[in-house]
Amino acid sequence: MAGVACSEPEDPATERSAFTERDAGSGLVTCLRERPALLDEDFSILLAALEKFEQLTLDGHNLPSLVCVITGKGPLREYYSHLIHQKHFQHIQVCTPWLEAEDYPLLLGSADLGVCLHPSSSGLDLPMKVVDMFGCRLPVCAVNFKCLHELVKHEENGLVFEDSEELAAQLQMLFSNFPDPAGKLNQFRKNLRESQELRWDESWVQTVLPLVMDT
């Protein structure tokens, strides 16, 4: 990859990177016809975790087959699909459907677990994807960043991970003996339901009123 990125352009009037070419005169930037695919690191985390989960299943661990639905319509969609097919998973099926807006909450409500791979660039904003999942009472595994704990309560409504190894271990733990009524997935879902049933006025009495009374 470094060799491609540093290759010299045939025309000295152009500037070239591994992915694009810029005409020095006009400033026009175009994609190279033979450019390499740019694989998002977040997807790499999920793919590596799925590979580890597949191997655990092949090794005889009591784990279910997985259907993993990857949403979105980015420019690398076809590349992702091709890469997945090359893995020849036996116990994991990955789908990349096109979803209408009204179908997205139906998908979340039907799922057993959500995975959020989007960290905050600033460390201060919270992923709306997790908000959507929690709104459908869907527990999550989410990649960690600075203020994520304000939304995802580790071991309460989901789990937080740092890398693919940790995500794979969490998938193994959550789906062991699936479906298990006494398992963590059901407990997380119950906690989400109870937190949503706490009305605004009740939350104000519990959280704000004690602060007012102390002043």
mmCIF file with all atom_site columns, C-alpha atoms in Angstrom:
data_model
loop_
_atom_site.group_PDB
_atom_site.id
_atom_site.type_symbol
_atom_site.label_atom_id
_atom_site.label_alt_id
_atom_site.label_comp_id
_atom_site.label_asym_id
_atom_site.label_entity_id
_atom_site.label_seq_id
_atom_site.pdbx_PDB_ins_code
_atom_site.Cartn_x
_atom_site.Cartn_y
_atom_site.Cartn_z
_atom_site.occupancy
_atom_site.B_iso_or_equiv
_atom_site.pdbx_formal_charge
_atom_site.auth_seq_id
_atom_site.auth_comp_id
_atom_site.auth_asym_id
_atom_site.auth_atom_id
_atom_site.pdbx_PDB_model_num
ATOM 1   C CA . MET A 1 1   ? 0.000   0.000   0.000   1.00 0.00 ? 1   MET A CA 1
ATOM 2   C CA . ALA A 1 2   ? 2.823   2.425   0.833   1.00 0.00 ? 2   ALA A CA 1
ATOM 3   C CA . GLY A 1 3   ? 4.397   1.787   -2.570  1.00 0.00 ? 3   GLY A CA 1
ATOM 4   C CA . VAL A 1 4   ? 1.155   2.661   -4.336  1.00 0.00 ? 4   VAL A CA 1
ATOM 5   C CA . ALA A 1 5   ? 0.631   5.782   -2.248  1.00 0.00 ? 5   ALA A CA 1
ATOM 6   C CA . CYS A 1 6   ? 4.126   7.099   -2.973  1.00 0.00 ? 6   CYS A CA 1
ATOM 7   C CA . SER A 1 7   ? 4.266   6.251   -6.679  1.00 0.00 ? 7   SER A CA 1
ATOM 8   C CA . GLU A 1 8   ? 5.207   9.134   -8.936  1.00 0.00 ? 8   GLU A CA 1
ATOM 9   C CA . PRO A 1 9   ? 2.668   10.272  -11.549 1.00 0.00 ? 9   PRO A CA 1
ATOM 10  C CA . GLU A 1 10  ? 3.551   9.831   -15.223 1.00 0.00 ? 10  GLU A CA 1
ATOM 11  C CA . ASP A 1 11  ? 2.562   13.452  -15.892 1.00 0.00 ? 11  ASP A CA 1
ATOM 12  C CA . PRO A 1 12  ? 4.492   15.943  -13.725 1.00 0.00 ? 12  PRO A CA 1
ATOM 13  C CA . ALA A 1 13  ? 1.483   18.291  -13.897 1.00 0.00 ? 13  ALA A CA 1
ATOM 14  C CA . THR A 1 14  ? -0.546  15.904  -11.726 1.00 0.00 ? 14  THR A CA 1
ATOM 15  C CA . GLU A 1 15  ? -0.429  14.981  -8.040  1.00 0.00 ? 15  GLU A CA 1
ATOM 16  C CA . ARG A 1 16  ? -1.363  11.420  -7.131  1.00 0.00 ? 16  ARG A CA 1
ATOM 17  C CA . SER A 1 17  ? -2.270  9.561   -3.950  1.00 0.00 ? 17  SER A CA 1
ATOM 18  C CA . ALA A 1 18  ? -3.187  5.917   -3.555  1.00 0.00 ? 18  ALA A CA 1
ATOM 19  C CA . PHE A 1 19  ? -6.811  6.769   -4.392  1.00 0.00 ? 19  PHE A CA 1
ATOM 20  C CA . THR A 1 20  ? -6.980  10.034  -6.370  1.00 0.00 ? 20  THR A CA 1
ATOM 21  C CA . GLU A 1 21  ? -5.238  12.138  -8.957  1.00 0.00 ? 21  GLU A CA 1
ATOM 22  C CA . ARG A 1 22  ? -5.200  15.973  -8.924  1.00 0.00 ? 22  ARG A CA 1
ATOM 23  C CA . ASP A 1 23  ? -4.503  18.142  -11.920 1.00 0.00 ? 23  ASP A CA 1
ATOM 24  C CA . ALA A 1 24  ? -2.133  20.856  -10.713 1.00 0.00 ? 24  ALA A CA 1
ATOM 25  C CA . GLY A 1 25  ? -3.435  23.349  -13.249 1.00 0.00 ? 25  GLY A CA 1
ATOM 26  C CA . SER A 1 26  ? -7.205  23.029  -12.872 1.00 0.00 ? 26  SER A CA 1
ATOM 27  C CA . GLY A 1 27  ? -7.249  21.608  -9.332  1.00 0.00 ? 27  GLY A CA 1
ATOM 28  C CA . LEU A 1 28  ? -9.680  18.894  -10.503 1.00 0.00 ? 28  LEU A CA 1
ATOM 29  C CA . VAL A 1 29  ? -9.511  15.735  -8.367  1.00 0.00 ? 29  VAL A CA 1
ATOM 30  C CA . THR A 1 30  ? -10.546 12.397  -9.896  1.00 0.00 ? 30  THR A CA 1
ATOM 31  C CA . CYS A 1 31  ? -10.519 8.815   -8.625  1.00 0.00 ? 31  CYS A CA 1
ATOM 32  C CA . LEU A 1 32  ? -7.914  6.484   -10.054 1.00 0.00 ? 32  LEU A CA 1
ATOM 33  C CA . ARG A 1 33  ? -9.399  3.691   -12.175 1.00 0.00 ? 33  ARG A CA 1
ATOM 34  C CA . GLU A 1 34  ? -7.147  1.105   -10.491 1.00 0.00 ? 34  GLU A CA 1
ATOM 35  C CA . ARG A 1 35  ? -7.365  2.536   -6.993  1.00 0.00 ? 35  ARG A CA 1
ATOM 36  C CA . PRO A 1 36  ? -7.385  0.133   -4.001  1.00 0.00 ? 36  PRO A CA 1
ATOM 37  C CA . ALA A 1 37  ? -10.549 -0.285  -1.935  1.00 0.00 ? 37  ALA A CA 1
ATOM 38  C CA . LEU A 1 38  ? -10.606 1.637   1.327   1.00 0.00 ? 38  LEU A CA 1
ATOM 39  C CA . LEU A 1 39  ? -11.878 -0.658  4.080   1.00 0.00 ? 39  LEU A CA 1
ATOM 40  C CA . ASP A 1 40  ? -13.397 1.164   7.039   1.00 0.00 ? 40  ASP A CA 1
ATOM 41  C CA . GLU A 1 41  ? -11.675 0.157   10.293  1.00 0.00 ? 41  GLU A CA 1
ATOM 42  C CA . ASP A 1 42  ? -14.993 -0.164  12.093  1.00 0.00 ? 42  ASP A CA 1
ATOM 43  C CA . PHE A 1 43  ? -16.092 -2.866  9.680   1.00 0.00 ? 43  PHE A CA 1
ATOM 44  C CA . SER A 1 44  ? -12.764 -4.637  10.185  1.00 0.00 ? 44  SER A CA 1
ATOM 45  C CA . ILE A 1 45  ? -13.542 -4.906  13.902  1.00 0.00 ? 45  ILE A CA 1
ATOM 46  C CA . LEU A 1 46  ? -16.897 -6.543  13.237  1.00 0.00 ? 46  LEU A CA 1
ATOM 47  C CA . LEU A 1 47  ? -15.556 -8.870  10.547  1.00 0.00 ? 47  LEU A CA 1
ATOM 48  C CA . ALA A 1 48  ? -12.690 -10.042 12.769  1.00 0.00 ? 48  ALA A CA 1
ATOM 49  C CA . ALA A 1 49  ? -15.112 -10.648 15.648  1.00 0.00 ? 49  ALA A CA 1
ATOM 50  C CA . LEU A 1 50  ? -17.424 -12.676 13.377  1.00 0.00 ? 50  LEU A CA 1
ATOM 51  C CA . GLU A 1 51  ? -14.470 -14.800 12.236  1.00 0.00 ? 51  GLU A CA 1
ATOM 52  C CA . LYS A 1 52  ? -13.608 -15.572 15.858  1.00 0.00 ? 52  LYS A CA 1
ATOM 53  C CA . PHE A 1 53  ? -17.269 -16.392 16.588  1.00 0.00 ? 53  PHE A CA 1
ATOM 54  C CA . GLU A 1 54  ? -17.352 -18.745 13.581  1.00 0.00 ? 54  GLU A CA 1
ATOM 55  C CA . GLN A 1 55  ? -14.239 -20.555 14.826  1.00 0.00 ? 55  GLN A CA 1
ATOM 56  C CA . LEU A 1 56  ? -15.739 -20.954 18.300  1.00 0.00 ? 56  LEU A CA 1
ATOM 57  C CA . THR A 1 57  ? -18.802 -22.551 16.711  1.00 0.00 ? 57  THR A CA 1
ATOM 58  C CA . LEU A 1 58  ? -16.656 -24.888 14.621  1.00 0.00 ? 58  LEU A CA 1
ATOM 59  C CA . ASP A 1 59  ? -14.733 -25.832 17.767  1.00 0.00 ? 59  ASP A CA 1
ATOM 60  C CA . GLY A 1 60  ? -17.957 -27.139 19.326  1.00 0.00 ? 60  GLY A CA 1
ATOM 61  C CA . HIS A 1 61  ? -19.049 -24.298 21.592  1.00 0.00 ? 61  HIS A CA 1
ATOM 62  C CA . ASN A 1 62  ? -22.781 -24.168 22.263  1.00 0.00 ? 62  ASN A CA 1
ATOM 63  C CA . LEU A 1 63  ? -23.523 -21.159 20.103  1.00 0.00 ? 63  LEU A CA 1
ATOM 64  C CA . PRO A 1 64  ? -26.299 -20.424 17.605  1.00 0.00 ? 64  PRO A CA 1
ATOM 65  C CA . SER A 1 65  ? -25.862 -19.564 13.965  1.00 0.00 ? 65  SER A CA 1
ATOM 66  C CA . LEU A 1 66  ? -25.909 -15.817 13.373  1.00 0.00 ? 66  LEU A CA 1
ATOM 67  C CA . VAL A 1 67  ? -27.716 -13.669 10.853  1.00 0.00 ? 67  VAL A CA 1
ATOM 68  C CA . CYS A 1 68  ? -25.882 -10.341 10.800  1.00 0.00 ? 68  CYS A CA 1
ATOM 69  C CA . VAL A 1 69  ? -27.648 -7.456  9.057   1.00 0.00 ? 69  VAL A CA 1
ATOM 70  C CA . ILE A 1 70  ? -25.389 -4.571  8.035   1.00 0.00 ? 70  ILE A CA 1
ATOM 71  C CA . THR A 1 71  ? -27.341 -1.458  7.140   1.00 0.00 ? 71  THR A CA 1
ATOM 72  C CA . GLY A 1 72  ? -26.168 1.572   5.239   1.00 0.00 ? 72  GLY A CA 1
ATOM 73  C CA . LYS A 1 73  ? -25.573 2.558   1.633   1.00 0.00 ? 73  LYS A CA 1
ATOM 74  C CA . GLY A 1 74  ? -21.978 3.747   1.515   1.00 0.00 ? 74  GLY A CA 1
ATOM 75  C CA . PRO A 1 75  ? -19.779 3.591   -1.600  1.00 0.00 ? 75  PRO A CA 1
ATOM 76  C CA . LEU A 1 76  ? -17.962 0.489   -0.335  1.00 0.00 ? 76  LEU A CA 1
ATOM 77  C CA . ARG A 1 77  ? -21.155 -1.564  0.030   1.00 0.00 ? 77  ARG A CA 1
ATOM 78  C CA . GLU A 1 78  ? -20.314 -3.874  -2.889  1.00 0.00 ? 78  GLU A CA 1
ATOM 79  C CA . TYR A 1 79  ? -16.747 -4.332  -1.666  1.00 0.00 ? 79  TYR A CA 1
ATOM 80  C CA . TYR A 1 80  ? -17.969 -5.328  1.782   1.00 0.00 ? 80  TYR A CA 1
ATOM 81  C CA . SER A 1 81  ? -20.377 -7.841  0.261   1.00 0.00 ? 81  SER A CA 1
ATOM 82  C CA . HIS A 1 82  ? -17.607 -9.343  -1.869  1.00 0.00 ? 82  HIS A CA 1
ATOM 83  C CA . LEU A 1 83  ? -15.257 -9.562  1.113   1.00 0.00 ? 83  LEU A CA 1
ATOM 84  C CA . ILE A 1 84  ? -17.912 -11.320 3.196   1.00 0.00 ? 84  ILE A CA 1
ATOM 85  C CA . HIS A 1 85  ? -18.600 -13.893 0.486   1.00 0.00 ? 85  HIS A CA 1
ATOM 86  C CA . GLN A 1 86  ? -14.875 -14.725 0.397   1.00 0.00 ? 86  GLN A CA 1
ATOM 87  C CA . LYS A 1 87  ? -15.005 -15.807 4.050   1.00 0.00 ? 87  LYS A CA 1
ATOM 88  C CA . HIS A 1 88  ? -17.252 -18.825 3.329   1.00 0.00 ? 88  HIS A CA 1
ATOM 89  C CA . PHE A 1 89  ? -18.881 -18.701 6.748   1.00 0.00 ? 89  PHE A CA 1
ATOM 90  C CA . GLN A 1 90  ? -20.750 -21.881 7.684   1.00 0.00 ? 90  GLN A CA 1
ATOM 91  C CA . HIS A 1 91  ? -22.634 -20.580 10.722  1.00 0.00 ? 91  HIS A CA 1
ATOM 92  C CA . ILE A 1 92  ? -22.907 -16.875 9.942   1.00 0.00 ? 92  ILE A CA 1
ATOM 93  C CA . GLN A 1 93  ? -25.026 -15.253 7.262   1.00 0.00 ? 93  GLN A CA 1
ATOM 94  C CA . VAL A 1 94  ? -24.401 -11.584 6.560   1.00 0.00 ? 94  VAL A CA 1
ATOM 95  C CA . CYS A 1 95  ? -27.056 -9.502  4.801   1.00 0.00 ? 95  CYS A CA 1
ATOM 96  C CA . THR A 1 96  ? -26.676 -5.961  3.451   1.00 0.00 ? 96  THR A CA 1
ATOM 97  C CA . PRO A 1 97  ? -30.277 -5.023  2.610   1.00 0.00 ? 97  PRO A CA 1
ATOM 98  C CA . TRP A 1 98  ? -31.632 -1.753  1.312   1.00 0.00 ? 98  TRP A CA 1
ATOM 99  C CA . LEU A 1 99  ? -34.078 -0.517  3.936   1.00 0.00 ? 99  LEU A CA 1
ATOM 100 C CA . GLU A 1 100 ? -36.760 2.108   3.653   1.00 0.00 ? 100 GLU A CA 1
ATOM 101 C CA . ALA A 1 101 ? -36.885 4.489   6.630   1.00 0.00 ? 101 ALA A CA 1
ATOM 102 C CA . GLU A 1 102 ? -40.040 2.902   8.013   1.00 0.00 ? 102 GLU A CA 1
ATOM 103 C CA . ASP A 1 103 ? -38.467 -0.577  7.894   1.00 0.00 ? 103 ASP A CA 1
ATOM 104 C CA . TYR A 1 104 ? -35.464 0.303   10.061  1.00 0.00 ? 104 TYR A CA 1
ATOM 105 C CA . PRO A 1 105 ? -37.302 0.288   13.439  1.00 0.00 ? 105 PRO A CA 1
ATOM 106 C CA . LEU A 1 106 ? -38.966 -2.989  12.424  1.00 0.00 ? 106 LEU A CA 1
ATOM 107 C CA . LEU A 1 107 ? -35.531 -4.513  11.897  1.00 0.00 ? 107 LEU A CA 1
ATOM 108 C CA . LEU A 1 108 ? -34.265 -3.211  15.242  1.00 0.00 ? 108 LEU A CA 1
ATOM 109 C CA . GLY A 1 109 ? -37.352 -4.477  17.047  1.00 0.00 ? 109 GLY A CA 1
ATOM 110 C CA . SER A 1 110 ? -36.836 -7.942  15.551  1.00 0.00 ? 110 SER A CA 1
ATOM 111 C CA . ALA A 1 111 ? -33.140 -8.191  16.378  1.00 0.00 ? 111 ALA A CA 1
ATOM 112 C CA . ASP A 1 112 ? -31.600 -9.850  19.437  1.00 0.00 ? 112 ASP A CA 1
ATOM 113 C CA . LEU A 1 113 ? -28.533 -7.597  19.664  1.00 0.00 ? 113 LEU A CA 1
ATOM 114 C CA . GLY A 1 114 ? -27.340 -4.368  18.094  1.00 0.00 ? 114 GLY A CA 1
ATOM 115 C CA . VAL A 1 115 ? -23.686 -3.557  17.428  1.00 0.00 ? 115 VAL A CA 1
ATOM 116 C CA . CYS A 1 116 ? -22.491 0.038   17.187  1.00 0.00 ? 116 CYS A CA 1
ATOM 117 C CA . LEU A 1 117 ? -19.051 0.557   15.654  1.00 0.00 ? 117 LEU A CA 1
ATOM 118 C CA . HIS A 1 118 ? -19.110 4.339   15.352  1.00 0.00 ? 118 HIS A CA 1
ATOM 119 C CA . PRO A 1 119 ? -16.903 6.229   17.801  1.00 0.00 ? 119 PRO A CA 1
ATOM 120 C CA . SER A 1 120 ? -17.254 9.966   18.307  1.00 0.00 ? 120 SER A CA 1
ATOM 121 C CA . SER A 1 121 ? -14.601 12.069  16.610  1.00 0.00 ? 121 SER A CA 1
ATOM 122 C CA . SER A 1 122 ? -14.967 14.707  19.326  1.00 0.00 ? 122 SER A CA 1
ATOM 123 C CA . GLY A 1 123 ? -15.638 12.287  22.174  1.00 0.00 ? 123 GLY A CA 1
ATOM 124 C CA . LEU A 1 124 ? -18.544 14.483  23.208  1.00 0.00 ? 124 LEU A CA 1
ATOM 125 C CA . ASP A 1 125 ? -21.491 13.459  21.033  1.00 0.00 ? 125 ASP A CA 1
ATOM 126 C CA . LEU A 1 126 ? -23.542 10.279  21.379  1.00 0.00 ? 126 LEU A CA 1
ATOM 127 C CA . PRO A 1 127 ? -24.371 7.875   18.528  1.00 0.00 ? 127 PRO A CA 1
ATOM 128 C CA . MET A 1 128 ? -27.955 8.239   17.330  1.00 0.00 ? 128 MET A CA 1
ATOM 129 C CA . LYS A 1 129 ? -27.728 4.632   16.178  1.00 0.00 ? 129 LYS A CA 1
ATOM 130 C CA . VAL A 1 130 ? -27.683 3.513   19.816  1.00 0.00 ? 130 VAL A CA 1
ATOM 131 C CA . VAL A 1 131 ? -30.550 5.877   20.636  1.00 0.00 ? 131 VAL A CA 1
ATOM 132 C CA . ASP A 1 132 ? -32.569 4.211   17.865  1.00 0.00 ? 132 ASP A CA 1
ATOM 133 C CA . MET A 1 133 ? -31.706 0.766   19.195  1.00 0.00 ? 133 MET A CA 1
ATOM 134 C CA . PHE A 1 134 ? -32.611 1.641   22.761  1.00 0.00 ? 134 PHE A CA 1
ATOM 135 C CA . GLY A 1 135 ? -35.862 3.138   21.507  1.00 0.00 ? 135 GLY A CA 1
ATOM 136 C CA . CYS A 1 136 ? -36.697 -0.330  20.163  1.00 0.00 ? 136 CYS A CA 1
ATOM 137 C CA . ARG A 1 137 ? -35.507 -1.941  23.437  1.00 0.00 ? 137 ARG A CA 1
ATOM 138 C CA . LEU A 1 138 ? -32.580 -3.542  21.655  1.00 0.00 ? 138 LEU A CA 1
ATOM 139 C CA . PRO A 1 139 ? -29.465 -4.195  23.799  1.00 0.00 ? 139 PRO A CA 1
ATOM 140 C CA . VAL A 1 140 ? -26.171 -3.155  22.240  1.00 0.00 ? 140 VAL A CA 1
ATOM 141 C CA . CYS A 1 141 ? -22.484 -3.852  22.141  1.00 0.00 ? 141 CYS A CA 1
ATOM 142 C CA . ALA A 1 142 ? -20.813 -0.510  21.380  1.00 0.00 ? 142 ALA A CA 1
ATOM 143 C CA . VAL A 1 143 ? -17.224 0.511   20.737  1.00 0.00 ? 143 VAL A CA 1
ATOM 144 C CA . ASN A 1 144 ? -15.964 2.620   23.605  1.00 0.00 ? 144 ASN A CA 1
ATOM 145 C CA . PHE A 1 145 ? -15.206 6.338   23.604  1.00 0.00 ? 145 PHE A CA 1
ATOM 146 C CA . LYS A 1 146 ? -15.061 9.175   26.122  1.00 0.00 ? 146 LYS A CA 1
ATOM 147 C CA . CYS A 1 147 ? -18.719 9.939   26.932  1.00 0.00 ? 147 CYS A CA 1
ATOM 148 C CA . LEU A 1 148 ? -20.412 6.718   25.790  1.00 0.00 ? 148 LEU A CA 1
ATOM 149 C CA . HIS A 1 149 ? -21.133 5.772   29.418  1.00 0.00 ? 149 HIS A CA 1
ATOM 150 C CA . GLU A 1 150 ? -23.779 8.506   29.487  1.00 0.00 ? 150 GLU A CA 1
ATOM 151 C CA . LEU A 1 151 ? -25.852 6.354   27.127  1.00 0.00 ? 151 LEU A CA 1
ATOM 152 C CA . VAL A 1 152 ? -24.599 2.769   27.334  1.00 0.00 ? 152 VAL A CA 1
ATOM 153 C CA . LYS A 1 153 ? -24.455 1.490   30.893  1.00 0.00 ? 153 LYS A CA 1
ATOM 154 C CA . HIS A 1 154 ? -21.994 -1.399  30.796  1.00 0.00 ? 154 HIS A CA 1
ATOM 155 C CA . GLU A 1 155 ? -23.576 -4.617  32.120  1.00 0.00 ? 155 GLU A CA 1
ATOM 156 C CA . GLU A 1 156 ? -26.940 -2.816  32.512  1.00 0.00 ? 156 GLU A CA 1
ATOM 157 C CA . ASN A 1 157 ? -28.373 -2.099  29.072  1.00 0.00 ? 157 ASN A CA 1
ATOM 158 C CA . GLY A 1 158 ? -25.495 -3.391  26.978  1.00 0.00 ? 158 GLY A CA 1
ATOM 159 C CA . LEU A 1 159 ? -21.753 -3.903  26.790  1.00 0.00 ? 159 LEU A CA 1
ATOM 160 C CA . VAL A 1 160 ? -18.822 -1.698  25.793  1.00 0.00 ? 160 VAL A CA 1
ATOM 161 C CA . PHE A 1 161 ? -15.801 -3.077  23.930  1.00 0.00 ? 161 PHE A CA 1
ATOM 162 C CA . GLU A 1 162 ? -12.399 -1.818  22.825  1.00 0.00 ? 162 GLU A CA 1
ATOM 163 C CA . ASP A 1 163 ? -11.440 -4.180  19.974  1.00 0.00 ? 163 ASP A CA 1
ATOM 164 C CA . SER A 1 164 ? -12.467 -7.254  17.980  1.00 0.00 ? 164 SER A CA 1
ATOM 165 C CA . GLU A 1 165 ? -11.144 -9.666  20.604  1.00 0.00 ? 165 GLU A CA 1
ATOM 166 C CA . GLU A 1 166 ? -13.373 -8.142  23.272  1.00 0.00 ? 166 GLU A CA 1
ATOM 167 C CA . LEU A 1 167 ? -16.377 -7.969  20.935  1.00 0.00 ? 167 LEU A CA 1
ATOM 168 C CA . ALA A 1 168 ? -15.958 -11.648 20.020  1.00 0.00 ? 168 ALA A CA 1
ATOM 169 C CA . ALA A 1 169 ? -15.812 -12.591 23.707  1.00 0.00 ? 169 ALA A CA 1
ATOM 170 C CA . GLN A 1 170 ? -18.979 -10.586 24.362  1.00 0.00 ? 170 GLN A CA 1
ATOM 171 C CA . LEU A 1 171 ? -20.798 -12.274 21.472  1.00 0.00 ? 171 LEU A CA 1
ATOM 172 C CA . GLN A 1 172 ? -19.769 -15.655 22.845  1.00 0.00 ? 172 GLN A CA 1
ATOM 173 C CA . MET A 1 173 ? -21.009 -14.793 26.326  1.00 0.00 ? 173 MET A CA 1
ATOM 174 C CA . LEU A 1 174 ? -24.295 -13.252 25.195  1.00 0.00 ? 174 LEU A CA 1
ATOM 175 C CA . PHE A 1 175 ? -25.222 -16.053 22.812  1.00 0.00 ? 175 PHE A CA 1
ATOM 176 C CA . SER A 1 176 ? -24.110 -19.052 24.886  1.00 0.00 ? 176 SER A CA 1
ATOM 177 C CA . ASN A 1 177 ? -27.143 -21.318 25.422  1.00 0.00 ? 177 ASN A CA 1
ATOM 178 C CA . PHE A 1 178 ? -29.243 -19.009 23.231  1.00 0.00 ? 178 PHE A CA 1
ATOM 179 C CA . PRO A 1 179 ? -32.121 -18.370 23.675  1.00 0.00 ? 179 PRO A CA 1
ATOM 180 C CA . ASP A 1 180 ? -31.783 -18.274 27.440  1.00 0.00 ? 180 ASP A CA 1
ATOM 181 C CA . PRO A 1 181 ? -34.655 -16.571 29.351  1.00 0.00 ? 181 PRO A CA 1
ATOM 182 C CA . ALA A 1 182 ? -32.286 -15.974 32.267  1.00 0.00 ? 182 ALA A CA 1
ATOM 183 C CA . GLY A 1 183 ? -29.437 -14.724 30.077  1.00 0.00 ? 183 GLY A CA 1
ATOM 184 C CA . LYS A 1 184 ? -27.955 -11.237 29.934  1.00 0.00 ? 184 LYS A CA 1
ATOM 185 C CA . LEU A 1 185 ? -29.698 -10.323 26.689  1.00 0.00 ? 185 LEU A CA 1
ATOM 186 C CA . ASN A 1 186 ? -33.117 -10.686 28.286  1.00 0.00 ? 186 ASN A CA 1
ATOM 187 C CA . GLN A 1 187 ? -31.932 -8.885  31.406  1.00 0.00 ? 187 GLN A CA 1
ATOM 188 C CA . PHE A 1 188 ? -30.630 -5.968  29.320  1.00 0.00 ? 188 PHE A CA 1
ATOM 189 C CA . ARG A 1 189 ? -33.932 -5.803  27.442  1.00 0.00 ? 189 ARG A CA 1
ATOM 190 C CA . LYS A 1 190 ? -35.857 -5.813  30.726  1.00 0.00 ? 190 LYS A CA 1
ATOM 191 C CA . ASN A 1 191 ? -33.694 -2.986  32.056  1.00 0.00 ? 191 ASN A CA 1
ATOM 192 C CA . LEU A 1 192 ? -34.337 -0.953  28.896  1.00 0.00 ? 192 LEU A CA 1
ATOM 193 C CA . ARG A 1 193 ? -38.073 -1.481  29.230  1.00 0.00 ? 193 ARG A CA 1
ATOM 194 C CA . GLU A 1 194 ? -38.069 -0.413  32.868  1.00 0.00 ? 194 GLU A CA 1
ATOM 195 C CA . SER A 1 195 ? -35.982 2.687   32.180  1.00 0.00 ? 195 SER A CA 1
ATOM 196 C CA . GLN A 1 196 ? -38.397 3.748   29.428  1.00 0.00 ? 196 GLN A CA 1
ATOM 197 C CA . GLU A 1 197 ? -41.368 3.279   31.726  1.00 0.00 ? 197 GLU A CA 1
ATOM 198 C CA . LEU A 1 198 ? -39.943 5.877   34.117  1.00 0.00 ? 198 LEU A CA 1
ATOM 199 C CA . ARG A 1 199 ? -41.944 8.966   33.165  1.00 0.00 ? 199 ARG A CA 1
ATOM 200 C CA . TRP A 1 200 ? -40.498 12.502  33.012  1.00 0.00 ? 200 TRP A CA 1
ATOM 201 C CA . ASP A 1 201 ? -42.227 13.687  36.182  1.00 0.00 ? 201 ASP A CA 1
ATOM 202 C CA . GLU A 1 202 ? -41.059 10.620  38.106  1.00 0.00 ? 202 GLU A CA 1
ATOM 203 C CA . SER A 1 203 ? -37.515 11.123  36.859  1.00 0.00 ? 203 SER A CA 1
ATOM 204 C CA . TRP A 1 204 ? -37.659 14.808  37.909  1.00 0.00 ? 204 TRP A CA 1
ATOM 205 C CA . VAL A 1 205 ? -38.738 13.865  41.432  1.00 0.00 ? 205 VAL A CA 1
ATOM 206 C CA . GLN A 1 206 ? -35.988 11.257  41.734  1.00 0.00 ? 206 GLN A CA 1
ATOM 207 C CA . THR A 1 207 ? -33.151 13.210  40.123  1.00 0.00 ? 207 THR A CA 1
ATOM 208 C CA . VAL A 1 208 ? -33.746 16.959  40.244  1.00 0.00 ? 208 VAL A CA 1
ATOM 209 C CA . LEU A 1 209 ? -35.905 17.499  43.319  1.00 0.00 ? 209 LEU A CA 1
ATOM 210 C CA . PRO A 1 210 ? -33.256 16.241  45.798  1.00 0.00 ? 210 PRO A CA 1
ATOM 211 C CA . LEU A 1 211 ? -30.789 18.776  44.350  1.00 0.00 ? 211 LEU A CA 1
ATOM 212 C CA . VAL A 1 212 ? -33.312 21.605  44.741  1.00 0.00 ? 212 VAL A CA 1
ATOM 213 C CA . MET A 1 213 ? -34.153 20.604  48.309  1.00 0.00 ? 213 MET A CA 1
ATOM 214 C CA . ASP A 1 214 ? -30.476 20.627  49.274  1.00 0.00 ? 214 ASP A CA 1
ATOM 215 C CA . THR A 1 215 ? -29.978 24.256  48.217  1.00 0.00 ? 215 THR A CA 1
#
